[in-house]
């Protein structure tokens, strides 16, 4: 028999949900009703006789007893809004005693003295709309009983070795129970394929949070455009960015900022950010804030001195034209690859104009002659993750854009210092321009449009005089 034990072992009386706690939650833009709706949508995609199990992120140590700042797993956050470590969420469609079940840390005076408030199972039911909640320490006693008799088990197989073996242990416990009629599930199904399809389409509340992330990010980028000077260190720009992000409520960067001066811009995920910014060089800044778990992802490339050189202008105009062509191709009915095709066409035309490629455009495109200078894709989905979830192909075909999707558009051209097939003036130039694009009913909206990217606008903002 699997027992259901009492869900709290709290030592001191449990405080009620105060008005202040309610207010703190009210400030969040994703409301409880939306989390409940997401669970319902997922359950509608699941088999009747099924159960889904989703582990939250674990706390990780940085060194000795110091933890990394906790960031909830995005799938877990999407379904629960519950951002504490050591939690497992379970959905059991049609369960008489409630479908949404949370296992989480119990309240503990001593722990809370050091680390602050813990929600605990009782309050998780009130605050997060759970039908049932239990201490995480009781999961081995309770979860096998929930799995038992369900014929389909949904979870992220292979994503986490420890959790895989925990799931197998629970199934083994059911098998070894030996009672007639206690069957483990016959089918294990990947949960992500359903969950990630839901996450791909952003609701009005999610778009609102992404706008906030974009606003904070825009402020950061404008601040550095106004303040960069030759002789500064790359990480000084990083500091200026983060200042604005946090002041605008984006408490954390969505990913480590890339601030690459000169040739450092040619290293795609350059995050050392410890070089000196030199007069005459460009600096590529790829940085975005995260607001209530939603990401912004924005890149601008601009001259450290405030004024582009002739060679920089020539390359920059190609990337800008490619980016605009790609943005124009983001609209309902177009496929996900159309922006990329539009961008590489402009890049290839530009490389011919710069004298770097020679020949017929269609042949150059067919042979992917642009690849040594433009080696990455033009975008990716954006949402709770900076490289967000969602399939790019459906049944082997590129996915069609639909309202509510958000993608980045970020073509780049990079000429390494050793690339001797490129005129010397262009070597060591790396340029990427990136914006976040919301697909609307009739076309698109650029969420990050407020940071200038035309050469004249950048130079005017930087006070370097116009071209
Ligand atoms: N910031 C990483 C990227 O643009 O994909
Ligand atoms: Mn980026
Ligand atoms: Mn990106």
PDB file of C-alpha atoms in Angstrom, residues 12 98 118 130 157 175 234 293 298 332 378 397 406 421:
ATOM      1  CA  UNK A  12       5.895  26.959  14.529  1.00  0.00           C
ATOM      2  CA  UNK A  98      -6.885  16.970  -7.600  1.00  0.00           C
ATOM      3  CA  UNK A 118      10.196  29.083   2.238  1.00  0.00           C
ATOM      4  CA  UNK A 130      -2.043  23.383  -6.384  1.00  0.00           C
ATOM      5  CA  UNK A 157      13.544  11.264 -20.599  1.00  0.00           C
ATOM      6  CA  UNK A 175       6.601  -3.654  -9.818  1.00  0.00           C
ATOM      7  CA  UNK A 234      35.113  45.858 -22.214  1.00  0.00           C
ATOM      8  CA  UNK A 293      12.238  34.801 -16.256  1.00  0.00           C
ATOM      9  CA  UNK A 298      19.971  42.264 -28.416  1.00  0.00           C
ATOM     10  CA  UNK A 332       2.422  34.784 -40.634  1.00  0.00           C
ATOM     11  CA  UNK A 378      19.951  34.153 -38.599  1.00  0.00           C
ATOM     12  CA  UNK A 397       9.220  21.029 -43.320  1.00  0.00           C
ATOM     13  CA  UNK A 406       8.977  35.510 -30.972  1.00  0.00           C
ATOM     14  CA  UNK A 421      41.310  36.132 -48.897  1.00  0.00           C
TER      15      UNK A 421
END
